[in-house]
């Protein structure tokens, strides 16, 4: 259980990190990656991966494919990558960018920075005060609870601040606020 470097191969792999700071790369197929505790750096790489970052300040890049990424505990930085991804930041204050295509992003607990980027994204800030940026595409943006700041971006967006004193900016397009 040290600071490990773990690499998947050309098959579907299950990769388990340890309790310290690991560097994990999934490989070319659909992998299951469990970062566990520590400040991990995780790359899903090719195909449709399932990634659970674990507790700690993690950096996750889903890479290519339709990925499912769970940040869990810790202040995480997560990039979905290409194709349609599902990303749940988990606890603490996370920075999440969906990447290209149509992503579903949940900030969950903590004060999160959430970026939809390109595609028709669905973003839910979760609890606390979040900053949400829709980007290009027809996005559905929900602040949920907390005093959120929401920017629609280009195209026709649907924006709902949720239950607190929110600041909402539609930007370009015919937006529903």
Tab-separated table of C-alpha atoms in Angstrom:
chain	number	residue	atom	x	y	z
A	1	UNK	CA	0.000	0.000	0.000
A	2	UNK	CA	2.273	2.754	-1.277
A	3	UNK	CA	1.984	5.407	-3.939
A	4	UNK	CA	1.199	3.028	-6.807
A	5	UNK	CA	1.150	3.381	-10.610
A	6	UNK	CA	-1.498	1.018	-12.015
A	7	UNK	CA	-2.210	0.445	-15.717
A	8	UNK	CA	-4.999	-1.550	-17.355
A	9	UNK	CA	-4.382	-3.563	-20.485
A	10	UNK	CA	-6.293	-4.267	-23.683
A	11	UNK	CA	-9.048	-6.203	-21.866
A	12	UNK	CA	-11.805	-5.121	-19.461
A	13	UNK	CA	-10.022	-4.575	-16.151
A	14	UNK	CA	-10.956	-4.027	-12.520
A	15	UNK	CA	-8.311	-1.810	-10.951
A	16	UNK	CA	-8.188	-1.145	-7.208
A	17	UNK	CA	-5.989	1.647	-5.844
A	18	UNK	CA	-4.736	1.762	-2.283
A	19	UNK	CA	-4.958	4.128	0.657
A	20	UNK	CA	-2.223	6.486	-0.553
A	21	UNK	CA	-1.723	8.600	-3.683
A	22	UNK	CA	-2.123	6.428	-6.788
A	23	UNK	CA	-1.819	7.044	-10.524
A	24	UNK	CA	-4.276	4.824	-12.417
A	25	UNK	CA	-4.856	4.448	-16.176
A	26	UNK	CA	-7.634	2.172	-17.379
A	27	UNK	CA	-6.554	1.085	-20.832
A	28	UNK	CA	-8.559	0.561	-24.024
A	29	UNK	CA	-11.629	-1.372	-22.844
A	30	UNK	CA	-14.512	-0.769	-20.412
A	31	UNK	CA	-12.824	-0.767	-17.012
A	32	UNK	CA	-13.940	-0.555	-13.385
A	33	UNK	CA	-11.581	1.680	-11.435
A	34	UNK	CA	-11.741	2.146	-7.666
A	35	UNK	CA	-9.325	4.824	-6.474
A	36	UNK	CA	-9.917	4.259	-2.745
A	37	UNK	CA	-8.454	6.806	-0.255
A	38	UNK	CA	-5.612	9.198	-1.057
A	39	UNK	CA	-5.021	11.906	-3.632
A	40	UNK	CA	-5.352	9.866	-6.813
A	41	UNK	CA	-4.875	10.700	-10.479
A	42	UNK	CA	-7.224	8.553	-12.587
A	43	UNK	CA	-7.535	8.319	-16.383
A	44	UNK	CA	-10.344	6.150	-17.732
A	45	UNK	CA	-8.793	6.178	-21.208
A	46	UNK	CA	-10.807	4.417	-23.965
A	47	UNK	CA	-14.292	2.868	-23.870
A	48	UNK	CA	-17.098	3.050	-21.272
A	49	UNK	CA	-15.560	3.123	-17.796
A	50	UNK	CA	-16.970	3.070	-14.275
A	51	UNK	CA	-14.810	5.140	-11.936
A	52	UNK	CA	-15.183	5.605	-8.174
A	53	UNK	CA	-12.479	8.057	-7.118
A	54	UNK	CA	-12.771	7.385	-3.375
A	55	UNK	CA	-11.964	9.743	-0.522
A	56	UNK	CA	-9.235	12.320	-1.084
A	57	UNK	CA	-8.435	15.219	-3.396
A	58	UNK	CA	-8.602	13.336	-6.708
A	59	UNK	CA	-8.086	14.317	-10.345
A	60	UNK	CA	-10.209	12.224	-12.739
A	61	UNK	CA	-10.403	12.240	-16.555
A	62	UNK	CA	-12.956	9.820	-17.995
A	63	UNK	CA	-11.342	9.932	-21.440
A	64	UNK	CA	-13.228	8.506	-24.419
A	65	UNK	CA	-16.461	6.594	-23.989
A	66	UNK	CA	-19.685	6.886	-22.022
A	67	UNK	CA	-18.336	6.949	-18.488
A	68	UNK	CA	-19.918	6.834	-15.054
A	69	UNK	CA	-17.795	8.781	-12.558
A	70	UNK	CA	-18.357	9.151	-8.804
A	71	UNK	CA	-16.096	11.605	-6.984
A	72	UNK	CA	-17.100	10.505	-3.457
A	73	UNK	CA	-15.383	12.348	-0.535
A	74	UNK	CA	-12.754	15.040	-1.019
A	75	UNK	CA	-12.313	18.104	-3.202
A	76	UNK	CA	-12.139	16.546	-6.670
A	77	UNK	CA	-11.423	17.820	-10.189
A	78	UNK	CA	-13.359	15.741	-12.731
A	79	UNK	CA	-13.477	15.858	-16.539
A	80	UNK	CA	-15.980	13.595	-18.267
A	81	UNK	CA	-14.180	13.603	-21.622
A	82	UNK	CA	-15.816	12.738	-24.926
A	83	UNK	CA	-19.270	11.154	-25.355
A	84	UNK	CA	-22.234	11.128	-22.928
A	85	UNK	CA	-21.066	10.850	-19.320
A	86	UNK	CA	-22.705	10.635	-15.892
A	87	UNK	CA	-20.748	12.453	-13.179
A	88	UNK	CA	-21.598	12.726	-9.459
A	89	UNK	CA	-19.159	14.908	-7.509
A	90	UNK	CA	-20.054	13.424	-4.135
A	91	UNK	CA	-19.170	15.260	-0.929
A	92	UNK	CA	-17.053	18.410	-0.612
A	93	UNK	CA	-16.282	21.229	-3.071
A	94	UNK	CA	-15.688	19.832	-6.563
A	95	UNK	CA	-14.836	21.209	-9.998
A	96	UNK	CA	-16.557	19.219	-12.760
A	97	UNK	CA	-16.521	19.665	-16.551
A	98	UNK	CA	-18.682	17.405	-18.685
A	99	UNK	CA	-16.719	17.729	-21.918
A	100	UNK	CA	-18.146	17.048	-25.364
A	101	UNK	CA	-21.613	15.560	-25.964
A	102	UNK	CA	-24.654	15.259	-23.663
A	103	UNK	CA	-23.654	14.846	-20.030
A	104	UNK	CA	-25.539	14.425	-16.769
A	105	UNK	CA	-23.759	16.177	-13.896
A	106	UNK	CA	-24.694	16.183	-10.207
A	107	UNK	CA	-22.709	18.432	-7.897
A	108	UNK	CA	-24.156	16.719	-4.816
A	109	UNK	CA	-22.894	18.082	-1.456
A	110	UNK	CA	-20.441	20.984	-1.305
A	111	UNK	CA	-19.877	24.279	-3.109
A	112	UNK	CA	-19.208	23.098	-6.626
A	113	UNK	CA	-18.071	24.608	-9.936
A	114	UNK	CA	-19.977	22.772	-12.684
A	115	UNK	CA	-19.323	23.207	-16.424
A	116	UNK	CA	-21.464	21.537	-19.066
A	117	UNK	CA	-19.230	22.489	-22.001
A	118	UNK	CA	-20.563	21.277	-25.390
A	119	UNK	CA	-23.704	19.187	-25.835
A	120	UNK	CA	-27.198	19.197	-24.343
A	121	UNK	CA	-26.321	18.770	-20.679
A	122	UNK	CA	-28.394	18.197	-17.553
A	123	UNK	CA	-26.781	19.748	-14.482
A	124	UNK	CA	-28.035	19.691	-10.870
A	125	UNK	CA	-25.969	21.691	-8.384
A	126	UNK	CA	-27.135	19.738	-5.349
A	127	UNK	CA	-26.780	21.242	-1.886
A	128	UNK	CA	-24.979	24.467	-0.939
A	129	UNK	CA	-23.963	27.473	-3.078
A	130	UNK	CA	-22.848	26.346	-6.548
A	131	UNK	CA	-21.679	28.040	-9.753
A	132	UNK	CA	-23.124	26.388	-12.861
A	133	UNK	CA	-22.098	27.110	-16.471
A	134	UNK	CA	-24.173	25.455	-19.198
A	135	UNK	CA	-21.913	26.144	-22.181
A	136	UNK	CA	-22.942	25.343	-25.764
A	137	UNK	CA	-26.065	23.266	-26.306
A	138	UNK	CA	-29.638	23.186	-25.033
A	139	UNK	CA	-29.010	22.609	-21.344
A	140	UNK	CA	-31.241	21.895	-18.374
A	141	UNK	CA	-29.730	23.607	-15.317
A	142	UNK	CA	-30.988	23.296	-11.733
A	143	UNK	CA	-29.410	25.087	-8.804
A	144	UNK	CA	-31.306	22.976	-6.256
A	145	UNK	CA	-30.732	24.169	-2.663
A	146	UNK	CA	-28.268	26.936	-1.835
A	147	UNK	CA	-27.723	30.433	-3.226
A	148	UNK	CA	-26.499	29.468	-6.693
A	149	UNK	CA	-25.099	31.441	-9.629
A	150	UNK	CA	-26.162	29.965	-12.977
A	151	UNK	CA	-25.067	30.916	-16.516
A	152	UNK	CA	-27.008	29.390	-19.406
A	153	UNK	CA	-24.560	29.874	-22.274
A	154	UNK	CA	-25.348	29.533	-25.968
A	155	UNK	CA	-28.579	28.002	-27.329
A	156	UNK	CA	-31.985	27.521	-25.679
A	157	UNK	CA	-31.620	26.554	-22.021
A	158	UNK	CA	-34.023	25.706	-19.213
A	159	UNK	CA	-32.827	27.193	-15.917
A	160	UNK	CA	-34.308	26.731	-12.431
A	161	UNK	CA	-32.483	28.272	-9.480
A	162	UNK	CA	-34.087	26.064	-6.854
A	163	UNK	CA	-34.968	27.126	-3.350
A	164	UNK	CA	-32.702	30.029	-2.312
A	165	UNK	CA	-31.609	33.507	-3.460
A	166	UNK	CA	-30.058	32.647	-6.823
A	167	UNK	CA	-28.460	34.715	-9.589
A	168	UNK	CA	-29.469	33.509	-13.063
A	169	UNK	CA	-28.047	34.672	-16.406
A	170	UNK	CA	-29.625	33.231	-19.548
A	171	UNK	CA	-26.996	34.465	-22.039
A	172	UNK	CA	-27.626	33.674	-25.757
A	173	UNK	CA	-30.673	31.783	-27.031
A	174	UNK	CA	-34.341	31.645	-26.052
A	175	UNK	CA	-34.066	30.527	-22.444
A	176	UNK	CA	-36.763	29.473	-19.985
A	177	UNK	CA	-36.035	30.876	-16.525
